[in-house]
Short mmCIF file of C-alpha atoms and ligand atoms in Angstrom, two decimals:
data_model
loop_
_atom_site.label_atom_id
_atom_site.label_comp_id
_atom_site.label_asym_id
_atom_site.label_seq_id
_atom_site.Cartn_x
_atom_site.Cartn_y
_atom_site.Cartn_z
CA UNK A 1 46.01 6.50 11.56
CA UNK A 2 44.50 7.32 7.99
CA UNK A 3 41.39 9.85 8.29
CA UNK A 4 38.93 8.68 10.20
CA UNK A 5 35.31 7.32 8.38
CA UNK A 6 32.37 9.37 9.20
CA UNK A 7 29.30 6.63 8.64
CA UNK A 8 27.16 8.81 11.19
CA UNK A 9 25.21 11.59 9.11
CA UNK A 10 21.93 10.78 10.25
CA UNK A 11 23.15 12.14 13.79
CA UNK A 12 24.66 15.11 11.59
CA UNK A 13 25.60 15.61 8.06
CA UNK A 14 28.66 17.27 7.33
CA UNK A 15 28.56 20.95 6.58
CA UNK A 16 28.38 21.67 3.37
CA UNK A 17 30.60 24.35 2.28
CA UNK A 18 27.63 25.98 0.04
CA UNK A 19 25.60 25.93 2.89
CA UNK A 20 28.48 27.35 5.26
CA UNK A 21 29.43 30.02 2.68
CA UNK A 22 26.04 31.57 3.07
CA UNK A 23 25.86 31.06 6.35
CA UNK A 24 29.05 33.14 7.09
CA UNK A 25 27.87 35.58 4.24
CA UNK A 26 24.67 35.92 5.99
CA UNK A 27 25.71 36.59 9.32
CA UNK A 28 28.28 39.40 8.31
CA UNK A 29 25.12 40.82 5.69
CA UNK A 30 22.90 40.98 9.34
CA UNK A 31 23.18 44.09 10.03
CA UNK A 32 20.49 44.41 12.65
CA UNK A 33 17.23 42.93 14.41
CA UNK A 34 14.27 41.90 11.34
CA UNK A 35 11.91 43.88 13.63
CA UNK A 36 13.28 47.08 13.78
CA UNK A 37 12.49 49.88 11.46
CA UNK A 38 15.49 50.94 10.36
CA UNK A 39 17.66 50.74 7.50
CA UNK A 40 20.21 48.01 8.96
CA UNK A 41 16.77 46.06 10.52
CA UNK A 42 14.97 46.16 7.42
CA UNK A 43 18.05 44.71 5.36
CA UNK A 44 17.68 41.72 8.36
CA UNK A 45 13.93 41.48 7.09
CA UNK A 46 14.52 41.08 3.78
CA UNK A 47 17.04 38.24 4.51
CA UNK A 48 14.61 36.45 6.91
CA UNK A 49 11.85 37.15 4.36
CA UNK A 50 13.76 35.81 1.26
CA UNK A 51 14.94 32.72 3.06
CA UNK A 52 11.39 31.87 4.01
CA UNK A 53 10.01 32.35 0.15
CA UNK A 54 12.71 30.09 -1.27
CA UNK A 55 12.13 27.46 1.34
CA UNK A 56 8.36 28.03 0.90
CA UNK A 57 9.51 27.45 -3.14
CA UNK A 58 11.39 24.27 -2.48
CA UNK A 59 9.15 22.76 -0.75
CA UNK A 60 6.18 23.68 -3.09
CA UNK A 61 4.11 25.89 -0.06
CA UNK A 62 2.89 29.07 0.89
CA UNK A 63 6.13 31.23 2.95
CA UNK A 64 3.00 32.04 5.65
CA UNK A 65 3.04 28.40 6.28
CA UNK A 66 6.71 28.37 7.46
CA UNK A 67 7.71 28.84 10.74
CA UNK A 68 11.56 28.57 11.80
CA UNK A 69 12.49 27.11 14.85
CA UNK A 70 15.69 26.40 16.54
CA UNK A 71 15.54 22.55 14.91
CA UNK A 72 14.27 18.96 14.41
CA UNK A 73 13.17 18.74 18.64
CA UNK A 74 11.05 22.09 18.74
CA UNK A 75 9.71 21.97 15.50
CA UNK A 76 8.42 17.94 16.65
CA UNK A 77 7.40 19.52 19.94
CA UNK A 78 5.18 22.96 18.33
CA UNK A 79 3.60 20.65 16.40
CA UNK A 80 2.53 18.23 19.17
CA UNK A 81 1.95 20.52 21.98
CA UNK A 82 0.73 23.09 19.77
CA UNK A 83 -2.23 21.16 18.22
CA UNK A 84 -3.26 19.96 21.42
CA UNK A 85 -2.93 22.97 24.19
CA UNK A 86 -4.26 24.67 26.07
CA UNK A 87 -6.74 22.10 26.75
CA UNK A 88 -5.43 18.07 25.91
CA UNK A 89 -8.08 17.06 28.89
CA UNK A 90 -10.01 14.36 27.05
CA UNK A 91 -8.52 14.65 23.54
CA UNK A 92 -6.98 11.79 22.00
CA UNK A 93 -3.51 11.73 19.59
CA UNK A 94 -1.98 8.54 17.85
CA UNK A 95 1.44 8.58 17.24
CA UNK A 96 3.73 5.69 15.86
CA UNK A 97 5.49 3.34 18.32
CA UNK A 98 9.15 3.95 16.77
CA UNK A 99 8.85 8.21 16.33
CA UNK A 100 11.74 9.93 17.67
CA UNK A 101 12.06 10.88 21.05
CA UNK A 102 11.08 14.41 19.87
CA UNK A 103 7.74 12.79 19.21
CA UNK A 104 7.32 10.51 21.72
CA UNK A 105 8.56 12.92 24.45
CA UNK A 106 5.64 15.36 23.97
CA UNK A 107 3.17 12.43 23.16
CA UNK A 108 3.96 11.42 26.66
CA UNK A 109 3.86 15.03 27.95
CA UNK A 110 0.03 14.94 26.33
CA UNK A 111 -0.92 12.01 28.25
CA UNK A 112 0.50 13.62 31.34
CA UNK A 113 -2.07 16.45 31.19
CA UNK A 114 -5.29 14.25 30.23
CA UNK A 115 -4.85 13.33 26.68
CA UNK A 116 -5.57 9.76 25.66
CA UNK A 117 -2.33 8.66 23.70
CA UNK A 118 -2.34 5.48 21.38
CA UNK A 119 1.11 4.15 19.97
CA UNK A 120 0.23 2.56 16.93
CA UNK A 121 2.37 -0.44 16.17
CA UNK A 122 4.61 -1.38 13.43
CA UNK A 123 5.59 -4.84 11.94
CA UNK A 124 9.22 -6.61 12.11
CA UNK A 125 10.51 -4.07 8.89
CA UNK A 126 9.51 -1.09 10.98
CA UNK A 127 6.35 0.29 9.04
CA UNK A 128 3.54 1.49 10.92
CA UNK A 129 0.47 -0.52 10.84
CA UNK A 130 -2.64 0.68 8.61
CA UNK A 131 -4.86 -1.38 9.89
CA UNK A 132 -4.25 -0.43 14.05
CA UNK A 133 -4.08 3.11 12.26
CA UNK A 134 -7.78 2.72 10.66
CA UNK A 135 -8.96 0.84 13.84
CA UNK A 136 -7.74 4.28 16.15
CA UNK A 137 -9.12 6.04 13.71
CA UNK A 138 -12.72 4.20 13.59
CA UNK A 139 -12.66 3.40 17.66
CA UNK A 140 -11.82 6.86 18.92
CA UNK A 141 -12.21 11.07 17.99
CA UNK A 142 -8.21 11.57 17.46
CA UNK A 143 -7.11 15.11 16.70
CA UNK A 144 -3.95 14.56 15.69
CA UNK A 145 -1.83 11.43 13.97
CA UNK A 146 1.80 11.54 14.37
CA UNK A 147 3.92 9.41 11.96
CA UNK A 148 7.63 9.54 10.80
CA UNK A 149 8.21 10.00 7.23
CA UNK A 150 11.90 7.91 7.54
CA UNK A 151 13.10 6.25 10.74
CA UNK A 152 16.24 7.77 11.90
CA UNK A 153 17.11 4.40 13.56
CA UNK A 154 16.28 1.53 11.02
CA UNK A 155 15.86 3.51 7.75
CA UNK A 156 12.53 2.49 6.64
CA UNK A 157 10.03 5.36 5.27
CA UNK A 158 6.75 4.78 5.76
CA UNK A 159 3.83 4.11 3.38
CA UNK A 160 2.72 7.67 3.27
CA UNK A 161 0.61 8.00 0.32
CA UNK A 162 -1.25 4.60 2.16
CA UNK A 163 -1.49 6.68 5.70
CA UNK A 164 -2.75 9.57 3.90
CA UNK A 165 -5.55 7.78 1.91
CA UNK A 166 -6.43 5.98 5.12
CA UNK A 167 -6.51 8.94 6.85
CA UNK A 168 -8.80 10.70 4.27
CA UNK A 169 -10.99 7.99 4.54
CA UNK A 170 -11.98 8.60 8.19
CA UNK A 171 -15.02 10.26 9.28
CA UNK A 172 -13.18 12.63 11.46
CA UNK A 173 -10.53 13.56 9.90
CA UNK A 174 -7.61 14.73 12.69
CA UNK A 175 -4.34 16.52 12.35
CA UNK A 176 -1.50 14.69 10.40
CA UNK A 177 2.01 15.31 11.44
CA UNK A 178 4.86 13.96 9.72
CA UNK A 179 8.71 14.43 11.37
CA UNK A 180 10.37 14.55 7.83
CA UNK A 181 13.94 15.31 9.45
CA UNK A 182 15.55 12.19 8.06
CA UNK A 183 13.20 12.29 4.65
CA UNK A 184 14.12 15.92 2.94
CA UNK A 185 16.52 15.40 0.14
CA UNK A 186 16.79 11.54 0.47
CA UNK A 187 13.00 10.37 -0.86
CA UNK A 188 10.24 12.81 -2.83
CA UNK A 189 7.91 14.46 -0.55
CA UNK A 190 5.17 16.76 -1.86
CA UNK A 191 3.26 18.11 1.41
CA UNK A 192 0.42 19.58 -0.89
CA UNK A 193 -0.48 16.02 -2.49
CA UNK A 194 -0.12 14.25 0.74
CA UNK A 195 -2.51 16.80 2.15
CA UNK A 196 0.14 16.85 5.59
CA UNK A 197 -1.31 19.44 7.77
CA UNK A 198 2.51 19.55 9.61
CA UNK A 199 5.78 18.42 8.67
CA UNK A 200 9.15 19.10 10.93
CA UNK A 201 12.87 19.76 9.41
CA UNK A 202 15.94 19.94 10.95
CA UNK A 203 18.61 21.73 8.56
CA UNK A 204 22.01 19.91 10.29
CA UNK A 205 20.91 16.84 8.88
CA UNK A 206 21.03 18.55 5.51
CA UNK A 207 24.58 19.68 5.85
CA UNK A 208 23.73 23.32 7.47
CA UNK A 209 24.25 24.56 10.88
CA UNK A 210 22.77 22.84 14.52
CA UNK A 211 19.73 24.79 15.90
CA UNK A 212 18.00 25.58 12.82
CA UNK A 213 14.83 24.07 11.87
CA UNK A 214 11.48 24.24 10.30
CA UNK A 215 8.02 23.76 11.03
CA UNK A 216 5.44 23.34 8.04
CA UNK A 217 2.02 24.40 8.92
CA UNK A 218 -1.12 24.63 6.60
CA UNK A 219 -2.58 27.37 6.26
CA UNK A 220 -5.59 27.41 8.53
CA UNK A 221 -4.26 25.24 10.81
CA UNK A 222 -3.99 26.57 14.81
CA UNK A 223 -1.39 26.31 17.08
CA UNK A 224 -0.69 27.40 20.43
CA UNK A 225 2.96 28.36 20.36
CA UNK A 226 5.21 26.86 23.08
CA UNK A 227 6.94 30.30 23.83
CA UNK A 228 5.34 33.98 24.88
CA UNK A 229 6.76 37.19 24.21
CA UNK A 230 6.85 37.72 20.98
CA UNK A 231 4.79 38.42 17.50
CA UNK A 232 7.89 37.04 15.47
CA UNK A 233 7.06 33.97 13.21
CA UNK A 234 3.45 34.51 13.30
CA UNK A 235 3.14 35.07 17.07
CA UNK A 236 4.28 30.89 17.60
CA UNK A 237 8.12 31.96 17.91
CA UNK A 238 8.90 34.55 19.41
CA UNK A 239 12.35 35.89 20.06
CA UNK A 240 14.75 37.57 17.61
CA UNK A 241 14.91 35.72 14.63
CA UNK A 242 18.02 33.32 13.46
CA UNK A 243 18.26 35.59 10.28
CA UNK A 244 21.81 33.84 9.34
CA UNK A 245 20.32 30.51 10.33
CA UNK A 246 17.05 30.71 8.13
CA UNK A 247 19.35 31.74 4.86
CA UNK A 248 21.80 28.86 6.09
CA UNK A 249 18.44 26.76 5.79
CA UNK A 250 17.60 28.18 2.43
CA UNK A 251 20.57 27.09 0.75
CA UNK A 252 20.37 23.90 2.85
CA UNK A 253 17.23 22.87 1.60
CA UNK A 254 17.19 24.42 -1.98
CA UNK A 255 20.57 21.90 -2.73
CA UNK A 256 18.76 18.78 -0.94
CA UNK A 257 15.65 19.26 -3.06
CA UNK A 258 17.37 20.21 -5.92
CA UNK A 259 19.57 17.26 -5.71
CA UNK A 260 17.33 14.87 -4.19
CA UNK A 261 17.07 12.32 -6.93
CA UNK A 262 20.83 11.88 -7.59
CA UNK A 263 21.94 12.00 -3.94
CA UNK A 264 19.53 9.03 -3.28
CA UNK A 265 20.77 7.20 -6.20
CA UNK A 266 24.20 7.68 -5.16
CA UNK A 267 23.64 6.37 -1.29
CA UNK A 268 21.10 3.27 -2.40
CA UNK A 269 24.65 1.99 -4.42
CA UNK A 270 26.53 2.52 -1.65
CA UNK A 271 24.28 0.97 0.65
CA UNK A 272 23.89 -1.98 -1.84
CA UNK A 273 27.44 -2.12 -2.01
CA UNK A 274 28.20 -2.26 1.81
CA UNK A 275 25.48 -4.35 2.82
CA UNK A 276 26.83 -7.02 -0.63
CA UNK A 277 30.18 -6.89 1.41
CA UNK A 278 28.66 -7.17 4.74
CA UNK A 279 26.85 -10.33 3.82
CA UNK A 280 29.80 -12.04 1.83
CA UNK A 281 32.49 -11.38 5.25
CA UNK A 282 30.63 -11.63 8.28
CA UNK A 283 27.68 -13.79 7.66
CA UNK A 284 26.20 -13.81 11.02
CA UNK A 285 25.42 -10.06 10.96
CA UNK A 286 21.74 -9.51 10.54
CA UNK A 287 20.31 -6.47 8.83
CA UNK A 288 17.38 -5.18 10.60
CA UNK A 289 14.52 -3.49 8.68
CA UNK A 290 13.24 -3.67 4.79
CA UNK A 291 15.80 -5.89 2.37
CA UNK A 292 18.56 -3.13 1.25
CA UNK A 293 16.58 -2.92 -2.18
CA UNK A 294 13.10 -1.87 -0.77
CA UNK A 295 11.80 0.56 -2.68
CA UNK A 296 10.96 2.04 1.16
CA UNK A 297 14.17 2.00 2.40
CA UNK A 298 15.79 4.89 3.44
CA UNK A 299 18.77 5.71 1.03
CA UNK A 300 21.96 5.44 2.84
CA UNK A 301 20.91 3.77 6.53
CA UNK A 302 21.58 0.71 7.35
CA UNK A 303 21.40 -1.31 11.22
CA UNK A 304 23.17 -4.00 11.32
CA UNK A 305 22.51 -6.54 14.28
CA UNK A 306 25.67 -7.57 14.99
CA UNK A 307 25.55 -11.13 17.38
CA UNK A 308 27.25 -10.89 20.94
CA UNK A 309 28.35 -7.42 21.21
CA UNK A 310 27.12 -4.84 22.84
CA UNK A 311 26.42 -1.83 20.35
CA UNK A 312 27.65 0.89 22.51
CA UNK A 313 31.28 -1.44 23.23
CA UNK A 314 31.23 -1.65 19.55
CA UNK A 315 30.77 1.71 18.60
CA UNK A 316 34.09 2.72 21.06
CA UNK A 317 35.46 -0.27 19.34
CA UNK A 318 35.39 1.04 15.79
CA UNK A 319 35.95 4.48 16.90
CA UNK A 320 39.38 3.70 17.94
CA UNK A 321 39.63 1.81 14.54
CA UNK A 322 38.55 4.91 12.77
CA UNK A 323 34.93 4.57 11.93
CA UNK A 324 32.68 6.91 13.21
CA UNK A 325 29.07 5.47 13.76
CA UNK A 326 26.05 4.90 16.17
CA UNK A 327 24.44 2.18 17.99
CA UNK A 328 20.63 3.47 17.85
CA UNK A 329 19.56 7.14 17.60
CA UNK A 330 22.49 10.28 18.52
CA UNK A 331 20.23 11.08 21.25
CA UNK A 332 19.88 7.56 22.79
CA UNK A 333 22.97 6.76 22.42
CA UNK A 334 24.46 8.73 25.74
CA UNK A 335 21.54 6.33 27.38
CA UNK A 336 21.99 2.68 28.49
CA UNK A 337 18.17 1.81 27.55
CA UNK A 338 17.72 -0.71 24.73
CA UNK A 339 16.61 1.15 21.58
CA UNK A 340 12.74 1.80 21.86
CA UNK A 341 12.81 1.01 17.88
CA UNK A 342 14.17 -1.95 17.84
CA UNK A 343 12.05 -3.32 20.47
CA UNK A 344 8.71 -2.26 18.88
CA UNK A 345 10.00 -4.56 15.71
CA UNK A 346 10.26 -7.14 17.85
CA UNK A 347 14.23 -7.46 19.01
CA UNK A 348 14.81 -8.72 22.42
CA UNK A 349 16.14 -6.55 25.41
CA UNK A 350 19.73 -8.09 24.61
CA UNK A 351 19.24 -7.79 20.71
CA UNK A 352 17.70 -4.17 20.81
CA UNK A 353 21.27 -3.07 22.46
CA UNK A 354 23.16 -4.36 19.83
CA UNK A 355 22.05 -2.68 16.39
CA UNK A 356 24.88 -0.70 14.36
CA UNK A 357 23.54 2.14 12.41
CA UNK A 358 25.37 3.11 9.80
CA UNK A 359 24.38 6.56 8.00
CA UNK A 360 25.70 7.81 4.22
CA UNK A 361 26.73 11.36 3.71
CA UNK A 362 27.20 13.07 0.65
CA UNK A 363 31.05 12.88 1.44
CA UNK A 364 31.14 9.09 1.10
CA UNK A 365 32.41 7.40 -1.48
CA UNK A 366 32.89 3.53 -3.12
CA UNK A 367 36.65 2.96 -1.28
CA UNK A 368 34.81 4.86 1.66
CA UNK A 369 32.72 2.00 2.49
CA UNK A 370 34.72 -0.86 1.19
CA UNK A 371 37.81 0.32 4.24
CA UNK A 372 34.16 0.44 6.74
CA UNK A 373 33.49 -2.93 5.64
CA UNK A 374 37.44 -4.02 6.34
CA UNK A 375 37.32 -2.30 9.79
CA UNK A 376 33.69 -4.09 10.82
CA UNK A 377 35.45 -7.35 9.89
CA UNK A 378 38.54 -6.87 11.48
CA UNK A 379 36.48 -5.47 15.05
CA UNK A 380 34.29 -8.11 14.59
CA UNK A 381 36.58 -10.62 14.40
CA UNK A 382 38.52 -9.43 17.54
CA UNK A 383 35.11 -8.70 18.94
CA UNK A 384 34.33 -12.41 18.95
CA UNK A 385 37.35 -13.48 20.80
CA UNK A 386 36.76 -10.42 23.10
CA UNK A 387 33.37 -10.35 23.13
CA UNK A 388 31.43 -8.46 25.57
CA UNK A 389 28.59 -11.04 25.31
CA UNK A 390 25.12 -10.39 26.14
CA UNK A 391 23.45 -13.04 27.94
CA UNK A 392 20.83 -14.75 25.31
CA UNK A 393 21.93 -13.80 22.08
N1 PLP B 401 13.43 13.65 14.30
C1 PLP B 401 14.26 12.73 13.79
C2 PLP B 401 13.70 11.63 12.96
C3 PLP B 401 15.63 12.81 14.03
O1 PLP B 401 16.45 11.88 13.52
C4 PLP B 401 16.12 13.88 14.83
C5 PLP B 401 17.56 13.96 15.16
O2 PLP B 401 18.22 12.98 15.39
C6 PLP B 401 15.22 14.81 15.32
C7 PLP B 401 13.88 14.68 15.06
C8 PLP B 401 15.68 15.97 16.18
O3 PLP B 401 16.27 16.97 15.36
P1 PLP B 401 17.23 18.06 16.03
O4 PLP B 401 18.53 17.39 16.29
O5 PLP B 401 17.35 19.12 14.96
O6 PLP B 401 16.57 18.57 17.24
#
């Protein structure tokens, strides 16, 4: 079999061999822990310390308001759990109906302990609605709004310069957390000018290591950390720091930003091009989401809602044909539940198991997704004489 297709990077982008050379650099430069005093500690420090200023560069902050954590998950959950402990008893939070389970997990956890949790919904294309977001706003004292900057799922961004006007507008202004983990590198995002108060990274979908991630907190703003035991990271991480991990994320995020423009140019041709051959060979595939040209959609993901199949049975499928891609979110996927996103946009039960993401790296190329295109239509095909067919659709 001919190398297999990787069509999967939201999941995890391939490591980037920048990115692993300074890893590897890194973790032979360690010489000791960041917080002790000597020579071989200090030399740890100034790592940790000049990974944080570059990010803080990249990203256009202040290095204070960086925190690293161990990824996309903790960085979601310190923001959540963080803005509203010790006491959530009779505080309310909004958060968007399609988040990430990251998101939605500690949303949930919130409610659990007293909080009053809205989900605010989004229309058919996936973007969150202003108006329920101004109505939550007027009707109730939130202190925090949680709202993806790209859906991991669907790949549509949402309107944030919109949510951040609207949420300017309100009397009582609350909290504003954005999960950027799909965004960084693939569409512009100045924290400062959206006046974000949080924003969460994860640096394996940038083509870095797994367990690295990064929490962006304005100055001024509070947290109660999720950990005790430690004054590391401001007193809201504790535990020795991932010194070879945070220059990993350096170079990981200095390269996305850096190339941001061109790498998004690159994935909205191939997406153009795939979804072009898509249409013209197997016609009764739906794509889910804004039209591939939306100035909104994200660069390089595409779910594709394809009509009697099961998405899991199809994703085994094409695996044994050689592509490598998901039906729903990584972290659903293990799950037989319908994806959570697809229902809020209105899929049935049946249809909400059955969307295809596909996800660009930087690795793919032209021929790349013209062969991904031959191997849909060929699974497809045998798909519909095999069919594991869902009642309804
Ligand atoms: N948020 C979004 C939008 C994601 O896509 C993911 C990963 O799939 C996460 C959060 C979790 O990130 P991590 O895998 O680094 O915990």
């Amino acid at each position: 079999m001919s190398e297999r297709l990787y069509f999967d990077s939201n999941a995890t982008a391939k490591l980037r061999p920048e990115v692993f050379d300074a890893y590897v650099e890194a973790l032979r430069a360690v010489g000791g822990n960041p917080s002790s005093l000597h020579e071989p500690g200090r030399r740890a420090r100034h790592l940790l310390d000049d990974a944080r200023e570059r990010i803080a560069a990249a990203l256009g902050v202040h290095e204070d308001e960086l925190v690293f954590t161990s990824g996309g998950t903790e960085s979601n959950n310190l923001a959540l759990l963080g803005s509203l402990r010790p006491s959530p008893q009779g505080r309310a939070l909004a958060v968007s109906a399609i988040e990430h389970s990251s998101v939605l997990g500690p949303a949930r956890a919130l409610e659990r302990e007293g909080a009053k949790l809205t989900l605010l919904p989004v229309d058919e294309t996936g973007t969150v609605s202003l108006e329920a977001t101004r109505t939550a706003l007027r009707d109730q004292h939130l202190s925090l709004v949680s709202t993806m900057a790209a859906n991991n799922e669907l790949g549509t961004c949402a309107p944030l310069e919109e949510l951040s006007a609207v949420l300017e507008d309100a009397p009582l202004r609350p909290r504003w957390h954005i999960d950027a983990v799909q965004a960084l590198g693939r569409v512009p995002l100045d924290l400062r000018r959206l006046r974000v108060d949080l924003a969460s990274f994860s640096i394996h979908k940038l083509g870095g290591p797994v367990g690295v991630g990064v929490l962006y907190r304005r100055a001024g703003v509070r947290l109660e950390p999720l950990l005790w035991g430690g004054e590391q990271e401001q007193g809201l991480r504790p535990g020795t720091e991932n010194v070879a991990g945070a220059v990993a994320a350096a170079r990981a995020i200095e390269l996305a930003v850096a190339e941001a423009q061109s790498h998004a140019a690159k994935l909205r041709r191939l997406s153009l091009q795939l979804w072009s051959e898509v249409a013209a060979k197997l016609p009764r595939v739906r794509l889910l989401g804004l039209p591939v040209d939306h100035p909104r959609r994200l660069p390089g993901t595409l779910n594709l809602l394809c009509p009697k199949i099961d998405g899991k049975v199809l994703v085994m499928r094409l695996d044994l044909a050689g592509l490598a891609v998901s039906a729903g979110s990584a972290c659903a996927s293990g799950s037989l539940e319908p994806s959570h996103v697809l229902q809020a946009i209105g899929c049935s039960e049946e249809e909400s198991r059955a969307g295809l993401r596909l996800s660009l790296g930087r690795e793919v190329g032209e021929e790349d997704v013209h062969k991904t295109v031959e191997i849909l239509w060929r699974t497809l095909g045998a798909a519909s004489v095999n069919a594991v067919e869902i009642k309804g659709l």
